[in-house]
Coordinates of C-alpha atoms in Angstrom, one line a residue:
X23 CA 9.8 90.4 -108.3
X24 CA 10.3 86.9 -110.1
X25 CA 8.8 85.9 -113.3
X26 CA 7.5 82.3 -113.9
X27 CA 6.2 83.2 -117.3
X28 CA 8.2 82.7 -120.8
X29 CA 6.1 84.1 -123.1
X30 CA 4.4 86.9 -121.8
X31 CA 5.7 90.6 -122.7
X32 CA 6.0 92.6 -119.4
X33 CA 6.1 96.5 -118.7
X34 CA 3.9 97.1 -122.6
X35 CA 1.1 96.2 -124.7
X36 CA 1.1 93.8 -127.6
X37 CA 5.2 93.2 -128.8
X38 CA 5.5 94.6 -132.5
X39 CA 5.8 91.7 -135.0
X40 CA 8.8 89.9 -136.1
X41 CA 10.5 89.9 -139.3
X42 CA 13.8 88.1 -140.7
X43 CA 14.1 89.0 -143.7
X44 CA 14.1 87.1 -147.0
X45 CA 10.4 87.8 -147.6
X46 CA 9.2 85.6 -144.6
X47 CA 6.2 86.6 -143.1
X48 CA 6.6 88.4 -139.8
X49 CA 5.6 86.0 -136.3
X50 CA 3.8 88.2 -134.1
X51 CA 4.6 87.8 -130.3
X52 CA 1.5 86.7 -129.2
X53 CA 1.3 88.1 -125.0
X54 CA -1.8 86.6 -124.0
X55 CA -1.2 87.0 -120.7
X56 CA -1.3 90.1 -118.6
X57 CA 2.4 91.9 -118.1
X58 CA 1.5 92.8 -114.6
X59 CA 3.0 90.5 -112.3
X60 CA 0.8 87.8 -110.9
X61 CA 0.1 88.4 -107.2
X62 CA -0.1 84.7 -105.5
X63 CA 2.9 83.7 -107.3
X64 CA 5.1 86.7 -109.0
X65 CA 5.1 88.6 -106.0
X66 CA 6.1 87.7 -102.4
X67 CA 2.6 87.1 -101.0
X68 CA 3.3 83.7 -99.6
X69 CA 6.3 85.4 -97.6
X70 CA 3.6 88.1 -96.9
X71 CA 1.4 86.1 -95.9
X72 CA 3.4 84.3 -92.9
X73 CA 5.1 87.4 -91.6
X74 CA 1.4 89.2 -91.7
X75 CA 0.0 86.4 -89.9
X76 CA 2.6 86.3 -86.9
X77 CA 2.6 90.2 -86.5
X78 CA -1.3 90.1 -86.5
X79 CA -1.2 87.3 -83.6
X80 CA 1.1 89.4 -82.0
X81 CA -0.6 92.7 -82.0
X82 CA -4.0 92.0 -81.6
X83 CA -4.0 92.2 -78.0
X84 CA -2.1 95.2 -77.7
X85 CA -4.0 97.3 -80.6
X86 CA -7.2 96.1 -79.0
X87 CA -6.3 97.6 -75.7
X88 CA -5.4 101.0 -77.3
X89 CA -8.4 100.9 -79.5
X90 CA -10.7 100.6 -76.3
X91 CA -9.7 103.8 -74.9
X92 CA -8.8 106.3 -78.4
X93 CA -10.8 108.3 -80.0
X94 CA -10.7 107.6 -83.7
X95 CA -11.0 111.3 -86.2
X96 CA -11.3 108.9 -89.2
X97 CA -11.8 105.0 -87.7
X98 CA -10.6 103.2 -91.2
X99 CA -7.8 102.5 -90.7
X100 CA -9.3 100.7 -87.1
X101 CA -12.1 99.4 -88.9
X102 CA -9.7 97.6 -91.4
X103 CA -7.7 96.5 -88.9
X104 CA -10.7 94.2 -86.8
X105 CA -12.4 92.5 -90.2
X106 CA -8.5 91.5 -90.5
X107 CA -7.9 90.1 -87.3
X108 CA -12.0 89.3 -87.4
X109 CA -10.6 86.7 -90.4
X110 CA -7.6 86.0 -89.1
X111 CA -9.3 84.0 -86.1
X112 CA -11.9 82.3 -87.8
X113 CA -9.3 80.3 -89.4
X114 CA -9.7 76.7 -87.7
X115 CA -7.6 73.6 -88.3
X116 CA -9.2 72.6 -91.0
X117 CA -9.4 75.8 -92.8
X118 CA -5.7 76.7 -92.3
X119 CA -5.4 72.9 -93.4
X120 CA -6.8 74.1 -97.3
X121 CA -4.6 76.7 -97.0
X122 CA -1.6 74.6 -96.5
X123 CA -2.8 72.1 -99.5
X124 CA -2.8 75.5 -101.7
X125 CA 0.9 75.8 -100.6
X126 CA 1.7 72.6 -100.9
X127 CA 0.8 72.4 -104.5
X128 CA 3.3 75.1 -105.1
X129 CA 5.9 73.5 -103.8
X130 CA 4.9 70.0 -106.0
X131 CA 5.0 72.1 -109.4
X132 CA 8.6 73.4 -108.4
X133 CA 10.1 70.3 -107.1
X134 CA 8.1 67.3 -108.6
X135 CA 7.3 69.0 -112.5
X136 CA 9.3 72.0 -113.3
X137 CA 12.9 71.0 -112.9
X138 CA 12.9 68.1 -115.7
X139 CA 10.6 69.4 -118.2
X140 CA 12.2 73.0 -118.0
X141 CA 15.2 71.6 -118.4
X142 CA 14.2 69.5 -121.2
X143 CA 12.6 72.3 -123.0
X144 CA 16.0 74.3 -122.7
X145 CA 17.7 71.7 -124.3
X146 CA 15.2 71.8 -126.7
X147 CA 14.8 75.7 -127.3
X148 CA 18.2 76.7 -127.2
X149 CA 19.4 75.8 -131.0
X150 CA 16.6 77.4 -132.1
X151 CA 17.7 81.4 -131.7
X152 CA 19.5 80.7 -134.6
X153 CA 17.3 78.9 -137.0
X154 CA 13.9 77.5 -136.9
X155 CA 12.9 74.4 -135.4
X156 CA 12.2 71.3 -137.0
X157 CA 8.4 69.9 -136.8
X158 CA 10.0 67.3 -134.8
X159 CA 11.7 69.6 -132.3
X160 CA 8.4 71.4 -132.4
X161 CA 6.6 68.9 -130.9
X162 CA 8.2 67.7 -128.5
X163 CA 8.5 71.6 -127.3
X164 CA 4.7 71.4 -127.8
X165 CA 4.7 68.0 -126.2
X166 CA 6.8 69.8 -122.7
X167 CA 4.9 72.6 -123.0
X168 CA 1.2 71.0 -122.7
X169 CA 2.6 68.9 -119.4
X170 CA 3.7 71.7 -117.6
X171 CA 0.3 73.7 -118.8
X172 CA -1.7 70.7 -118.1
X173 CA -0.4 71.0 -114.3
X174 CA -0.8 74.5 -113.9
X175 CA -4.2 73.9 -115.1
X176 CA -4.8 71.1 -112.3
X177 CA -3.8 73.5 -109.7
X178 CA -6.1 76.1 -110.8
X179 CA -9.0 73.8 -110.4
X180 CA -7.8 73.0 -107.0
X181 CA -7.5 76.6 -106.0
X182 CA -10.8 77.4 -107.6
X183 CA -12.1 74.8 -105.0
X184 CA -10.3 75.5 -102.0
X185 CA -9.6 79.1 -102.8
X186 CA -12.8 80.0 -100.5
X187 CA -10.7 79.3 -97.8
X188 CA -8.4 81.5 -98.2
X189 CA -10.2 84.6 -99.9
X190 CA -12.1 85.8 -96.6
X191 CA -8.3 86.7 -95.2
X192 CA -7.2 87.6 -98.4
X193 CA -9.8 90.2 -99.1
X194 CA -9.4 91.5 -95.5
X195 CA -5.7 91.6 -95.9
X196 CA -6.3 93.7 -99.0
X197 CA -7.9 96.4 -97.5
X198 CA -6.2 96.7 -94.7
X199 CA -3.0 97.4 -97.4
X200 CA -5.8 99.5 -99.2
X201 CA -6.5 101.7 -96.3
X202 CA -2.5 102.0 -95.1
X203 CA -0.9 102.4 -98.2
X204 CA -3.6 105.8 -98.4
X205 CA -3.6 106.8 -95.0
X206 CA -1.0 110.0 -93.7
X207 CA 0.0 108.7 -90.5
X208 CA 0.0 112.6 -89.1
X209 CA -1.7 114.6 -92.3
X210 CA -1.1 118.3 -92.0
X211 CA -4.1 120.7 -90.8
X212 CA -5.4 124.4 -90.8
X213 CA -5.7 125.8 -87.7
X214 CA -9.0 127.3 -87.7
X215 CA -11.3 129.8 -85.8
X216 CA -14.8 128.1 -85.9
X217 CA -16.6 131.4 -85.2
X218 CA -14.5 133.1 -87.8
X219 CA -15.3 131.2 -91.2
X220 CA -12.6 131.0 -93.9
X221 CA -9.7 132.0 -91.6
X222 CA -7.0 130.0 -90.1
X223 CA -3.5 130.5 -88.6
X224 CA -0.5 131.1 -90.8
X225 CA 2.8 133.5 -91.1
X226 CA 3.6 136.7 -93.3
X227 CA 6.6 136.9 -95.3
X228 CA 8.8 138.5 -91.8
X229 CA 7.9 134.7 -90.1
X230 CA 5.2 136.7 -87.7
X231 CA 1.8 135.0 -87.1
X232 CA -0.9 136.2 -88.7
X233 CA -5.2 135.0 -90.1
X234 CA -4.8 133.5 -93.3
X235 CA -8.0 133.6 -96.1
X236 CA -8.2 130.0 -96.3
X237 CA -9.6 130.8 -99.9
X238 CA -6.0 131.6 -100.8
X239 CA -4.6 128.2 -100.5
X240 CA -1.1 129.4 -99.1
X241 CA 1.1 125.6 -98.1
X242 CA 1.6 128.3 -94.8
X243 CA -1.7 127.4 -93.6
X244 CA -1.2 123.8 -92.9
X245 CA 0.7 122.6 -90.3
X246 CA 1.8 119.2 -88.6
X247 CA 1.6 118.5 -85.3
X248 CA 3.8 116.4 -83.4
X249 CA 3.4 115.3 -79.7
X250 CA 5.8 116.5 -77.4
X251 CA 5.2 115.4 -73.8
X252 CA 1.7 116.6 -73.0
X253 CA 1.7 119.4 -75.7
X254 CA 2.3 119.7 -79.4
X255 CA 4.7 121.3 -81.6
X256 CA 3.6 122.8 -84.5
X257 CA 5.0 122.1 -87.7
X258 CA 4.8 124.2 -90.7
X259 CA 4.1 122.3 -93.6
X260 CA 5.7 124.7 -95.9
X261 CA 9.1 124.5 -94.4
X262 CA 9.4 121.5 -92.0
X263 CA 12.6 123.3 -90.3
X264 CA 10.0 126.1 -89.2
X265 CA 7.9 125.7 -86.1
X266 CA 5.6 128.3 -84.5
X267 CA 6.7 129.5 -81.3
X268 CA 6.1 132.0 -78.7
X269 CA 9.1 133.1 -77.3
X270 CA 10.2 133.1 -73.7
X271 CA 10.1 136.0 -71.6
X272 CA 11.9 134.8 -68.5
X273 CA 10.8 138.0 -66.6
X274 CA 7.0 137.8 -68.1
X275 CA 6.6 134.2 -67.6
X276 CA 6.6 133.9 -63.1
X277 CA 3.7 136.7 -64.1
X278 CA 1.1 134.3 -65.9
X279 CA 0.9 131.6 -63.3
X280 CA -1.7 133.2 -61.3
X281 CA -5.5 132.9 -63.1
X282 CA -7.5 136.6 -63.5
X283 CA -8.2 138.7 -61.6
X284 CA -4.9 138.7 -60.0
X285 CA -2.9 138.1 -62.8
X286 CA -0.2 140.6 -63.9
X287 CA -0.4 140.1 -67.6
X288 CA -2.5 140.6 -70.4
X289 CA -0.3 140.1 -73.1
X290 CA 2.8 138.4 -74.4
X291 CA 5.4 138.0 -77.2
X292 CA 3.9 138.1 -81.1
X293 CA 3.9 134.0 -82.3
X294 CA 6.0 133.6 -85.3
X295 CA 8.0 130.6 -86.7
X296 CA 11.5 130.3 -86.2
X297 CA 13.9 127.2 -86.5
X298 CA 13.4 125.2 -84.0
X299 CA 16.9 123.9 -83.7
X300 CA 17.2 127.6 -82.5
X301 CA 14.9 128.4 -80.1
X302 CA 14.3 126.9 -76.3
X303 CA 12.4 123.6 -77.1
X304 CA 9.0 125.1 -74.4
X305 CA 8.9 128.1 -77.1
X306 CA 7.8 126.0 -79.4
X307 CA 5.5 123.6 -77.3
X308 CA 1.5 124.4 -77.0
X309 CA -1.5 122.6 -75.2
X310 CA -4.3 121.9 -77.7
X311 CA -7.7 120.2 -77.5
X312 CA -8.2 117.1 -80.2
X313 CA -11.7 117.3 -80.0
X314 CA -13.0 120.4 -79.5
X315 CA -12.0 124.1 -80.0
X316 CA -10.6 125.4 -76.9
X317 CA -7.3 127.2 -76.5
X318 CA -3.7 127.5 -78.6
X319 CA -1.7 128.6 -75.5
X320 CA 2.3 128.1 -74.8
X321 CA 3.3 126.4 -72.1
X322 CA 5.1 128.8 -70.1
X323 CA 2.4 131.4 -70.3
X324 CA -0.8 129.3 -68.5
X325 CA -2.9 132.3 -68.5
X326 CA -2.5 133.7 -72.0
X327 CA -3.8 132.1 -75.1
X328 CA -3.5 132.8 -79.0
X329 CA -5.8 135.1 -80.5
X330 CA -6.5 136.6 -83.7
X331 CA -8.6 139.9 -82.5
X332 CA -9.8 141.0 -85.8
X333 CA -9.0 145.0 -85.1
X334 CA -9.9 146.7 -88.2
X335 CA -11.7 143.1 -89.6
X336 CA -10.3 139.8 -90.4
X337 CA -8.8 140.3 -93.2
X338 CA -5.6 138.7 -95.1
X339 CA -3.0 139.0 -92.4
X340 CA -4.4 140.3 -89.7
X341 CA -1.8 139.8 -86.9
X342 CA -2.8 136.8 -84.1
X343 CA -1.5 137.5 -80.7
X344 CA -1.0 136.5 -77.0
X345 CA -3.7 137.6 -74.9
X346 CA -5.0 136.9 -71.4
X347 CA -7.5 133.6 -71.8
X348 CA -11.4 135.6 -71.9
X349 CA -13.0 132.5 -73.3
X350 CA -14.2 134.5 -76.2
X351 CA -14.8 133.5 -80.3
X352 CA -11.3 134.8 -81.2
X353 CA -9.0 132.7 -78.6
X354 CA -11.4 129.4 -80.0
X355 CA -9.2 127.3 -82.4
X356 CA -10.1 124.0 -84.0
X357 CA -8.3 121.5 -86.7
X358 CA -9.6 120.8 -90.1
X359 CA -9.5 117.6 -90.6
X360 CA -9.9 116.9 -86.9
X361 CA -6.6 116.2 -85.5
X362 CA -5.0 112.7 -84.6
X363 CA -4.8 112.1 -81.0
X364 CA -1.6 110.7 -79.9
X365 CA -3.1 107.4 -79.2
X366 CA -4.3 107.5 -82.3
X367 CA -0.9 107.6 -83.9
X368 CA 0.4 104.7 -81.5
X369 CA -2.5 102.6 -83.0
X370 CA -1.2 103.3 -86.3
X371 CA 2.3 102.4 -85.1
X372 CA 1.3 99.4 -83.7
X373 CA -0.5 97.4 -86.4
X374 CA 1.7 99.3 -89.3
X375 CA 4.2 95.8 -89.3
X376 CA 1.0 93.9 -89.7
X377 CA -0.9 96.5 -92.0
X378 CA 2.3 97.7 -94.7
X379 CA 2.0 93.9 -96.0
X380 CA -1.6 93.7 -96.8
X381 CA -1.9 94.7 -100.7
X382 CA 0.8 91.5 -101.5
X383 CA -1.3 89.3 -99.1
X384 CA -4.7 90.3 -100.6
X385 CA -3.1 89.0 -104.2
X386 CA -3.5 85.4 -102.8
X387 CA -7.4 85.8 -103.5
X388 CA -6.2 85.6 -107.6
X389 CA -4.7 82.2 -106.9
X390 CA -6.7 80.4 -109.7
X391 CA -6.1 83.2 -111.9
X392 CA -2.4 83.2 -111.5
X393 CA -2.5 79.1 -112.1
X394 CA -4.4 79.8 -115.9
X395 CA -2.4 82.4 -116.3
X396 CA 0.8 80.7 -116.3
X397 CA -0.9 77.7 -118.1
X398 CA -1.7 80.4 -121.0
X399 CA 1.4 81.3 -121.0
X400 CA 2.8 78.0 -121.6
X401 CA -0.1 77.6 -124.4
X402 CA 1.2 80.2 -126.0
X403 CA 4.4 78.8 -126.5
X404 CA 3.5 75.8 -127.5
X405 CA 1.5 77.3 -130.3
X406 CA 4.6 79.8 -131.5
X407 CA 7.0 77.0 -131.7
X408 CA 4.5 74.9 -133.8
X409 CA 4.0 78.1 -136.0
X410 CA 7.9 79.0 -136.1
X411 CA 8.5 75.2 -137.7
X412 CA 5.6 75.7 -140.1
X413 CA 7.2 79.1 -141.1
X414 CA 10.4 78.5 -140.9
X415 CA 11.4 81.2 -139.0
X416 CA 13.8 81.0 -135.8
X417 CA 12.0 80.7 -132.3
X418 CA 13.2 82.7 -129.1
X419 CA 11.3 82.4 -125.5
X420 CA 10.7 86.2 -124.0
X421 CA 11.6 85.2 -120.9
X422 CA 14.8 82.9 -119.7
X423 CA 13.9 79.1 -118.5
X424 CA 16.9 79.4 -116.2
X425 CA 15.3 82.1 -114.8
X426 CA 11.7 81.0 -114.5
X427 CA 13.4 77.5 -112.8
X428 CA 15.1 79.8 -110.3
X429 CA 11.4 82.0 -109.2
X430 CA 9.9 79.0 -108.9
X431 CA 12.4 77.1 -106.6
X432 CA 12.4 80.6 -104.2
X433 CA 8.6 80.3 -104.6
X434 CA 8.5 76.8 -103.7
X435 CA 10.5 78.0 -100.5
X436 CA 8.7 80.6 -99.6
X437 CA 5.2 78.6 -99.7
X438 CA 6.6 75.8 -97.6
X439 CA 7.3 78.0 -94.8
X440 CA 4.2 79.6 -95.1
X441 CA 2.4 76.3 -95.1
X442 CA 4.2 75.2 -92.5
X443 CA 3.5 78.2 -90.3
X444 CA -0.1 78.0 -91.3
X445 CA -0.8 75.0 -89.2
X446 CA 1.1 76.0 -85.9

């Protein structure tokens, strides 16, 4: 994070007043300007903005393709994602032209007006820690000061008149960051019988599975499912080292791969969660249904299924069990929120390098309020060294010139590339 501001206070309110002494009267620290950073030109949105770009060329194609055949449990994060690219492409020559000029007057203020009349004004400043400036010294600090504000303030008008350019990717950039930066890429769910309301799939205290009164709230409820192969392991969100698991009966296993009536088997091992670094990796791997409620079952065992029977009522901790598939309410299982399909998560994966840079890239819409900004900045100055003289009180910048010289060289850098990129 750089900062091109001198007189602005940064992380608090208002700075507490000055006083040195002697009776003087104390010289409040005016910060008229925010202490938040500025977005187009305190943060790295130019940099952003080039990187964004190239990764949004890059993965359109590819996102579009998965897009066409996934189906979406919350489309956001996809919507987001095509108003981006929607605004990326309808930026033509001339449009990407405007943006470049925007750029371009970055680089101008750091190479063409900062360097001399920051330097000047160190020159000038650096005496004064120590005592207060003459009314000479003053103005020509004043005299520094209004030049550098007066070009800040030319470069806000230009950005408030070419700034329409930019703002339709800028805003699309945003939320696309927006709907990232608050999106889970694989959020935890309950594991739910439809036909059974307010119970779901959880453990007791021994590890064994058991219904769960959702009402209860227990962390052992959710759990996060992670694609393995065809199937999905289930995570517990508790204890991310615990997976549920069905263990393998080698001699009960050969028995469930012939369907009813001539199956063998009617039941199998008790699920319960176990370490998965532990177990055999199948125990611990289960078909599910994204979109509907259908059956939990193990891999191994292809006629048996996971069922919470309800003997005695579904109460708190009523054990769930492997039972021969009979298609009935108490084998059903669903996900709350719906679960995310595996090409669902590769969508995410996909634009992700485009999508994690979208909040800093949106901060270009504030251009022309990050150009007054720093010319408010440097008003401010102007008018404390004119009051320190008049006071005779000793006058110290907030921030360092040396500093402020240095962001706005990397700036400058940063903007040129950008620019430069912009019209390829």
């Amino acid at each position: 994070m750089r900062s091109l501001r001198l007189f602005a206070e940064r992380g608090a309110g208002p700075a507490p007043a000055r006083s040195y002494g002697g009776g003087a009267e104390a010289l409040p620290r005016l910060a008229v300007v925010s202490p938040e950073p500025l977005p187009a030109l305190e943060t790295e949105a130019w940099r952003r903005l080039r990187l964004m770009v190239a990764e949004g060329r890059r993965r359109a194609a590819p996102a579009a393709d998965i897009a066409r055949v996934t189906w979406f449990s919350d489309p956001s994060l996809l919507n987001a994602w095509v108003d981006f690219t929607t605004a990326a492409e309808a930026w033509d020559p001339a449009v990407r032209g405007d943006a470049r000029n925007l750029a371009e007057d970055i680089v101008s203020y750091a190479r063409d007006v900062a360097p001399e009349l920051y330097r000047r004004l160190a020159a000038l400043l650096a005496p004064l820690k120590t005592r207060a400036p003459s009314l000479e010294e003053a103005r020509a600090s004043q005299a520094i000061l209004d030049a550098l504000s007066r070009a800040a303030e030319e470069r806000a008008r230009r950005a408030a008149a070419l700034g329409g350019t930019i703002a339709p990717l800028a805003r699309a950039a945003a939320r696309l960051g927006a709907v990232f930066a608050g999106r889970e890429r694989n959020p935890p769910v309950r594991v739910v019988l439809p036909h059974v309301p307010g119970v779901c799939l959880a453990y007791d205290d021994a590890g064994l599975a058991c219904a769960s009164d959702m009402a209860t709230f227990d962390k052992r409820q959710s759990w996060m499912l992670e694609p393995s192969g065809e199937a999905y392991v289930l995570v517990s969100a508790a204890d991310p080292d615990l997976v549920l698991v069905v263990d393998q009966d080698e001699d009960l296993i050969p028995l469930t791969r012939t369907p009813p009536p001539f199956t063998f088997a009617d039941r199998g091992p008790r699920p319960r969660v176990a370490r998965r670094d532990q177990i055999p990796a199948d125990a611990a791997r289960f078909l599910v249904s994204v979109s509907s409620d259908l059956y939990l079952q193990n891999v191994s065992y292809q006629t048996l299924a996971l069922e919470c029977p309800g003997d005695g009522g579904w109460r708190h901790g009523a054990p769930v069990v492997t039972m021969l598939k009979r298609g009935g309410a108490t084998q059903r299982w669903s996900f709350e929120p719906p679960l995310r399909s595996r090409q669902e998560l590769i969508f995410h994966d996909v634009v992700a390098p485009a999508a994690d840079h979208g909040l800093e890239v949106g901060g270009l819409a504030r251009l022309q309020d990050d150009w007054m900004a720093i010319a408010d900045d440097l008003r401010t100055g102007a008018g404390q060294v004119l009051r320190c003289a008049e006071r005779n009180q000793p006058f110290v910048a907030t921030g360092s010139v040396v500093d402020v010289l240095d962001g706005w060289r990397r700036l400058a850098a940063e903007a040129r590339v950008a620019s430069t990129d912009l019209v390829d």
